[in-house]
Short mmCIF file of C-alpha atoms and ligand atoms in Angstrom, two decimals:
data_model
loop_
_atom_site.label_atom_id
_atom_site.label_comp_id
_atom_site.label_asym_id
_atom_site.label_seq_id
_atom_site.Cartn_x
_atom_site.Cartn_y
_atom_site.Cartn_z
CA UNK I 13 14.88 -18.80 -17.18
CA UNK I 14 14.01 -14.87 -16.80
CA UNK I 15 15.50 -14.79 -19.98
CA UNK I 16 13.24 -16.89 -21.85
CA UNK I 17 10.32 -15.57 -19.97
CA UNK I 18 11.26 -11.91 -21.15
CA UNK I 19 11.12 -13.37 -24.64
CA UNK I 20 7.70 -15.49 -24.02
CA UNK I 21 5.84 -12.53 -23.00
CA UNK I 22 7.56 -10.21 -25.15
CA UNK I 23 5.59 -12.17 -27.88
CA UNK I 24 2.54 -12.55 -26.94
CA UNK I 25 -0.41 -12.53 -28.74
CA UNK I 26 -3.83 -11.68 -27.56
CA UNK I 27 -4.95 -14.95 -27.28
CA UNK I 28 -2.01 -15.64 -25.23
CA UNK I 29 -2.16 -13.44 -22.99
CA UNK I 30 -6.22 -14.81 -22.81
CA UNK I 31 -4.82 -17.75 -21.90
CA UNK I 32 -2.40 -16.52 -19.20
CA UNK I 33 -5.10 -14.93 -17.08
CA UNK I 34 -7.49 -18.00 -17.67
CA UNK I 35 -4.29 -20.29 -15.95
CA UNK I 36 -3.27 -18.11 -13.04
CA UNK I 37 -6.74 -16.79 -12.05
CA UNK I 38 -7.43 -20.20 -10.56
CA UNK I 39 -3.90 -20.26 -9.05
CA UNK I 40 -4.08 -17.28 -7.25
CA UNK I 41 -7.87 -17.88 -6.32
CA UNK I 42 -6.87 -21.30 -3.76
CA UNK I 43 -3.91 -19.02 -2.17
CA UNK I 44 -5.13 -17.77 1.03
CA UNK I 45 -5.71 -13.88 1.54
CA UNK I 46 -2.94 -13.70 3.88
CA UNK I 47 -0.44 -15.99 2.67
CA UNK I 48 1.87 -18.21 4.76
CA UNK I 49 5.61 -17.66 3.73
CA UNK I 50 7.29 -20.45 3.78
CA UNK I 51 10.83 -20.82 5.72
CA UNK I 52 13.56 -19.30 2.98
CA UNK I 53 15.19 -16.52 2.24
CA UNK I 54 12.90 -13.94 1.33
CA UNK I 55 12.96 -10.65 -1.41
CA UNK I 56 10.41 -8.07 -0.80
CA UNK I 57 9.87 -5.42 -4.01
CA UNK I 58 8.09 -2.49 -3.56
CA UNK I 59 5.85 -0.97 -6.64
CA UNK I 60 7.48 -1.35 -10.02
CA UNK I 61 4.64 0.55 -11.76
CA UNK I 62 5.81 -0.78 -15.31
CA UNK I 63 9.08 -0.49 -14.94
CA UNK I 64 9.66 -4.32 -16.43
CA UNK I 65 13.28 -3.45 -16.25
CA UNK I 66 13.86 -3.55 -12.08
CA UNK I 67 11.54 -6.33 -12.23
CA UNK I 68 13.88 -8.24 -14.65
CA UNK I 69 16.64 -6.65 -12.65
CA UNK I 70 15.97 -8.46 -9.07
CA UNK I 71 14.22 -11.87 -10.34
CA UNK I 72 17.80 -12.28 -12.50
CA UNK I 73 19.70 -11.59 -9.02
CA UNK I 74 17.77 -14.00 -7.25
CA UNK I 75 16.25 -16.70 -9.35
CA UNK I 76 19.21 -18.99 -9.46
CA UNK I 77 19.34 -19.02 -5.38
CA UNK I 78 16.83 -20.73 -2.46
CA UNK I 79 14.75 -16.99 -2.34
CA UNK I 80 11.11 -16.44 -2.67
CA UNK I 81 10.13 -13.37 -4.42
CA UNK I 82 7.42 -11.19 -2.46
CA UNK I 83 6.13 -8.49 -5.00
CA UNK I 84 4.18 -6.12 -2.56
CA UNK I 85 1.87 -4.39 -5.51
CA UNK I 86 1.10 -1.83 -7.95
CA UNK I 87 2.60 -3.90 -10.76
CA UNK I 88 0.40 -1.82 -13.42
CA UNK I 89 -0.50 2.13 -14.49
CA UNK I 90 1.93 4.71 -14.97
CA UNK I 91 5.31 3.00 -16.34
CA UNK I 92 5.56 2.37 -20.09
CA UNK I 93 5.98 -1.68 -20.08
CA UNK I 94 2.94 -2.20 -17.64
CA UNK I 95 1.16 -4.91 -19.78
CA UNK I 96 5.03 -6.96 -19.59
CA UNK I 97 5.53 -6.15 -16.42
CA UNK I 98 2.15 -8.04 -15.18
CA UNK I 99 2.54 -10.86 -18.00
CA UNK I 100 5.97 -11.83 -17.10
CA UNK I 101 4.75 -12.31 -13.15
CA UNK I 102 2.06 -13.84 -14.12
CA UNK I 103 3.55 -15.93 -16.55
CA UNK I 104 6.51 -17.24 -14.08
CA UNK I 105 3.25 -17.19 -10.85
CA UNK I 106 2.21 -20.00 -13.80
CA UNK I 107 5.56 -21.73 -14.09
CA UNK I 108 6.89 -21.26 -10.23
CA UNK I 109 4.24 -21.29 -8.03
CA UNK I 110 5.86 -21.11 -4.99
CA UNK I 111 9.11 -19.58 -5.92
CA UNK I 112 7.35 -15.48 -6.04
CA UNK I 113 4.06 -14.40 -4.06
CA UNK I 114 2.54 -11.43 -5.62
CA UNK I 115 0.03 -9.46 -3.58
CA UNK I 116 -2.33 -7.04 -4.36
CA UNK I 117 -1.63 -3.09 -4.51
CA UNK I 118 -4.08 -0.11 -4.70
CA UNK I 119 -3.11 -0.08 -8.94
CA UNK I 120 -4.65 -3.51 -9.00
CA UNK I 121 -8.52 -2.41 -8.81
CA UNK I 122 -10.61 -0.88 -11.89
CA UNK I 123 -11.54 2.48 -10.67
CA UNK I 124 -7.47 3.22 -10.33
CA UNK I 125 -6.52 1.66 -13.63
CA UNK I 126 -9.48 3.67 -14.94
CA UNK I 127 -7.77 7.01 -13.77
CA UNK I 128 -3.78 5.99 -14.44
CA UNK I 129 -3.31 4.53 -17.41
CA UNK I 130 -3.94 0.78 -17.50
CA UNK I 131 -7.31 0.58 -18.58
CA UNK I 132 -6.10 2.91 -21.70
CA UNK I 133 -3.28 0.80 -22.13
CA UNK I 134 -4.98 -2.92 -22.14
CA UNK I 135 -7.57 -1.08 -25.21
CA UNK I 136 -5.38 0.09 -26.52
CA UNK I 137 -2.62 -2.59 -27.31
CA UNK I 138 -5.04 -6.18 -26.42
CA UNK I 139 -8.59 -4.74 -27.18
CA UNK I 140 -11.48 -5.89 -24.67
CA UNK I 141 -9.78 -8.15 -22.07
CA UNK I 142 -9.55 -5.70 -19.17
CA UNK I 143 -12.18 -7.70 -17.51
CA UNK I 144 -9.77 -10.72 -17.47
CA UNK I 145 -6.79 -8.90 -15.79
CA UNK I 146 -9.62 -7.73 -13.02
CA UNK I 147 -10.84 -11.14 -12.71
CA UNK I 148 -7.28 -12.02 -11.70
CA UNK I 149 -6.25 -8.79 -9.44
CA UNK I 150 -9.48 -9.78 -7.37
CA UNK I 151 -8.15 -13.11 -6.81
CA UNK I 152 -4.62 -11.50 -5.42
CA UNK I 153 -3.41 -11.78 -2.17
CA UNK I 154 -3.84 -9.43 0.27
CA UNK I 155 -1.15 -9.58 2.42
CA UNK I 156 1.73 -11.97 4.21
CA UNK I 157 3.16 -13.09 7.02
CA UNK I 158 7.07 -15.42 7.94
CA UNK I 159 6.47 -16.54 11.03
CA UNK I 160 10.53 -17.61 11.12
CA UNK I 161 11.32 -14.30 10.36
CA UNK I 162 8.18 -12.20 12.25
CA UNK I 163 7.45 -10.20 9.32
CA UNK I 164 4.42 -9.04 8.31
CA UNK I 165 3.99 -7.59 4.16
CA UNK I 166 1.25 -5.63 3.20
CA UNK I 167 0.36 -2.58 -0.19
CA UNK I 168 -0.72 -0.24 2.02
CA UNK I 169 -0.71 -0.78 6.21
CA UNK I 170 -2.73 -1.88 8.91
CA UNK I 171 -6.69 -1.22 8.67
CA UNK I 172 -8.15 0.32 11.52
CA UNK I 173 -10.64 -1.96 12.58
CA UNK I 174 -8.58 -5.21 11.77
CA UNK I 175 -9.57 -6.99 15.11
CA UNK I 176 -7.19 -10.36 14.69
CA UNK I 177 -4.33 -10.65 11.73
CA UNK I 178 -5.82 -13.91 10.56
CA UNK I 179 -9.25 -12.34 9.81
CA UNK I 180 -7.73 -11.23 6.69
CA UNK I 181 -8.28 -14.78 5.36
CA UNK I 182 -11.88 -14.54 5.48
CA UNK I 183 -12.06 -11.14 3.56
CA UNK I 184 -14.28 -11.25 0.56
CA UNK I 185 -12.73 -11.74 -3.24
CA UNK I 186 -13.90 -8.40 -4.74
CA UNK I 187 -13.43 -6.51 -8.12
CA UNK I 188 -13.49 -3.37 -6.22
CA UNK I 189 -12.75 -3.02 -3.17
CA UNK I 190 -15.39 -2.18 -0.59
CA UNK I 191 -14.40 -3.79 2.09
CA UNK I 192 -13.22 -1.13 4.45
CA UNK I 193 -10.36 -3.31 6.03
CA UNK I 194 -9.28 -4.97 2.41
CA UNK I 195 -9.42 -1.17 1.40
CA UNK I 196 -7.10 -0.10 3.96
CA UNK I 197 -4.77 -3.12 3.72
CA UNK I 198 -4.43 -1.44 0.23
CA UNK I 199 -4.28 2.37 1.09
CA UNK I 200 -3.27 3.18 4.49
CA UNK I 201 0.21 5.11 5.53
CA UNK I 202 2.25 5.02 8.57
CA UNK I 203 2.82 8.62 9.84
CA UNK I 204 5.55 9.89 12.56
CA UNK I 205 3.49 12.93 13.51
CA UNK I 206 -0.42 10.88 14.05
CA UNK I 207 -1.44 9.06 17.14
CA UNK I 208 -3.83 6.39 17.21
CA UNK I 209 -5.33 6.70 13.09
CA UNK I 210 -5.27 9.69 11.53
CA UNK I 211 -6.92 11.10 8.38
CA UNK I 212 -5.48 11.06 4.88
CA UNK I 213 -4.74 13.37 2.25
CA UNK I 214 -5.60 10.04 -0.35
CA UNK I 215 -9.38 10.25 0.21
CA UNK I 216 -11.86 9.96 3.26
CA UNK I 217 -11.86 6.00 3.56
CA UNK I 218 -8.37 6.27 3.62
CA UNK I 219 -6.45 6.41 7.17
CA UNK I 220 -2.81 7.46 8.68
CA UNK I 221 -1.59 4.84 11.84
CA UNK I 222 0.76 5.79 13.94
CA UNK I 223 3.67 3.92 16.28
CA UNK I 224 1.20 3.47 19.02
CA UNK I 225 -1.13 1.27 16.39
CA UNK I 226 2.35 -0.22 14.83
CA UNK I 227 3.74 -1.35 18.04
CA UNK I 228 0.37 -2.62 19.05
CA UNK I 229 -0.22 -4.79 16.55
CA UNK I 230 3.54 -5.99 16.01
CA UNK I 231 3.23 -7.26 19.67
CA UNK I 232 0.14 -9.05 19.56
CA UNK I 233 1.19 -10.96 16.28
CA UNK I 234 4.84 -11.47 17.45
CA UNK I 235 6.06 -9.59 14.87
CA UNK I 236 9.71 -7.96 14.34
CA UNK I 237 8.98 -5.91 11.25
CA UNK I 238 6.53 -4.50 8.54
CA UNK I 239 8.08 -4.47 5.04
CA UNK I 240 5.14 -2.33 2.94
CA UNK I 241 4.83 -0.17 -0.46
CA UNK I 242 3.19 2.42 -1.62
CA UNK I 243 4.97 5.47 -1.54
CA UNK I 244 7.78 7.20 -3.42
CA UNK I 245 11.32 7.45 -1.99
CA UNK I 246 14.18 8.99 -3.94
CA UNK I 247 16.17 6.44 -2.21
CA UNK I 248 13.82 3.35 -2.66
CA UNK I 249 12.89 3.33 0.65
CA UNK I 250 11.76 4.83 4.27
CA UNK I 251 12.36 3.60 7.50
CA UNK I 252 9.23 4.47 10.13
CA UNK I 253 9.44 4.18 14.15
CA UNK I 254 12.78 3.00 14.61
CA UNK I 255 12.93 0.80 11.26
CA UNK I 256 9.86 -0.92 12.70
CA UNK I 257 8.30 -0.34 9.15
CA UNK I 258 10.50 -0.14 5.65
CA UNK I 259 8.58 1.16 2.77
CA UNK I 260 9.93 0.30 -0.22
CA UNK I 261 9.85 1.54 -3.77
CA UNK I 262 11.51 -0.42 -6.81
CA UNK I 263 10.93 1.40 -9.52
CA UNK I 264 14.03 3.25 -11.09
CA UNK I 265 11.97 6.57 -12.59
CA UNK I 266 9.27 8.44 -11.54
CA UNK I 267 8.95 11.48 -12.16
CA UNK I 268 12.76 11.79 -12.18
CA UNK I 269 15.42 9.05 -11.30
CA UNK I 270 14.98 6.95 -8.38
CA UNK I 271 17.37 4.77 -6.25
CA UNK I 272 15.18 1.79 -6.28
CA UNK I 273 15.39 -0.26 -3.24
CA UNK I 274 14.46 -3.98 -2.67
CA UNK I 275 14.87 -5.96 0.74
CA UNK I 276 16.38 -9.19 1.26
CA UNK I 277 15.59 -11.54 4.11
CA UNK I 278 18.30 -14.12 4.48
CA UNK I 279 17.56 -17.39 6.25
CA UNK I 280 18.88 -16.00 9.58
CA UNK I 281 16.35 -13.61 9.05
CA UNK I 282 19.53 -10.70 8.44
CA UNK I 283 18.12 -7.65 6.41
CA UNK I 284 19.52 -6.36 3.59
CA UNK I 285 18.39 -3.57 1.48
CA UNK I 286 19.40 -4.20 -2.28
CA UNK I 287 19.75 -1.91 -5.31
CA UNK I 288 17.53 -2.82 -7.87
MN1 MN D 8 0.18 2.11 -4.02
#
């Protein structure tokens, strides 16, 4: 199956890839902004950045068994086979529905793609369809939550004025985000050293939380963990606050080589961190 999907979108044609966006857009617009997981094993992958390879990699290990596939962002800029790397998850979104959930990271906005590569790329290779791929990364969603396994999956972390988890449903569909909490869903970091929210060295609207604001909100929603993305870690991942967050990273290069890291969720909700 991966196989033949490699190949499909490996071949693409403009139009086809026109066609793509025009069937998932409408898919991924019904799916609610935080998404329900359902009760399965579960894979979270951290950014791949264009690295089509790791995402080959870990839907190959897992597509024959019961998992669902949780792709935590920043799918696009930066890698070499970015275009592939968002075709071939879209494509199998198309075919599989319900078998991967793909939510939205900080590379999945305009101004971003703009500044790293994307934008350039899509000219360059498909002409003037940029438009379309924004059209779908609005319709992304923004972040997840097992209630069997109390874990919450998000880009970025928790926003700091994020009142109740299940407000994120009713957060607007934008282009670009404005939003201040959809921002932060996207953006934020967890930090050891900050109390309370903290600033951050990404940009003013852009905050640090610390294990005070973790714990906090992990008891309230009857959560056990927070599995997020977003930052680079020679070893694929971090654990924060006691391994009450794990960041991951799946890519297997940046700026150097990288142990990328993936995390399995078996149905007796026992963690596993996987090489890609
Ligand atoms: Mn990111």
């Amino acid at each position: 199956m991966i196989s033949e999907a490699v190949k499909i979108v490996q071949e693409y044609s403009v139009e086809e890839v026109l066609q793509l966006l025009e069937r998932v857009q409408p898919l991924l617009h019904q799916e609610p902004r935080l998404l329900k997981l359902p009760n399965k094993p579960l894979l979270f992958v951290g950014d791949t950045h264009g690295d089509w390879e790791s995402t080959q990699r870990l839907l190959t290990k897992y597509w024959h068994t019961p998992t669902i596939f949780v792709f935590l962002g920043d799918y696009v800029d930066r890698g070499s086979f970015q275009i592939e790397n968002i075709n071939l998850l879209l494509y199998l979104k198309t075919e599989a529905p319900n078998r991967l959930m793909l939510l939205r990271g900080n590379h999945e906005t305009p101004s971003i793609n703009r500044a790293y590569g994307f934008f350039d790329r899509v000219q360059l290779s498909l002409g003037d369809v940029i438009t379309h791929y924004w059209k779908v990364f609005r319709d992304l969603p923004l972040a997840a939550i097992s209630v069997q396994h109390k874990i919450f999956a998000v880009h970025g972390g928790i926003p700091e004025t994020l009142k109740e988890v299940q407000d994120i449903d009713s957060l607007p569909m934008e282009i670009e985000p404005v939003n201040p909490i959809t921002f932060q869903l996207l953006w934020n970091d967890p930090r050891e050293t900050v109390k309370g929210f903290g600033s951050s060295m990404r940009g003013d609207r852009i905050r640090t939380f610390g294990q005070d604001i973790t714990e906090e909100f992990m008891a309230k929603n009857k959560l056990d963990l927070i599995v997020r993305a977003h930052e680079v870690f020679p070893h694929g991942f971090h654990e924060y606050f006691d391994g009450r967050i794990i960041s991951l990273f799946s890519c297997r290069e940046y700026h150097g080589p990288i142990a990328g890291k993936a995390l399995h969720v078996t149905s007796s909700s026992e963690r596993n961190l996987v090489p890609v």
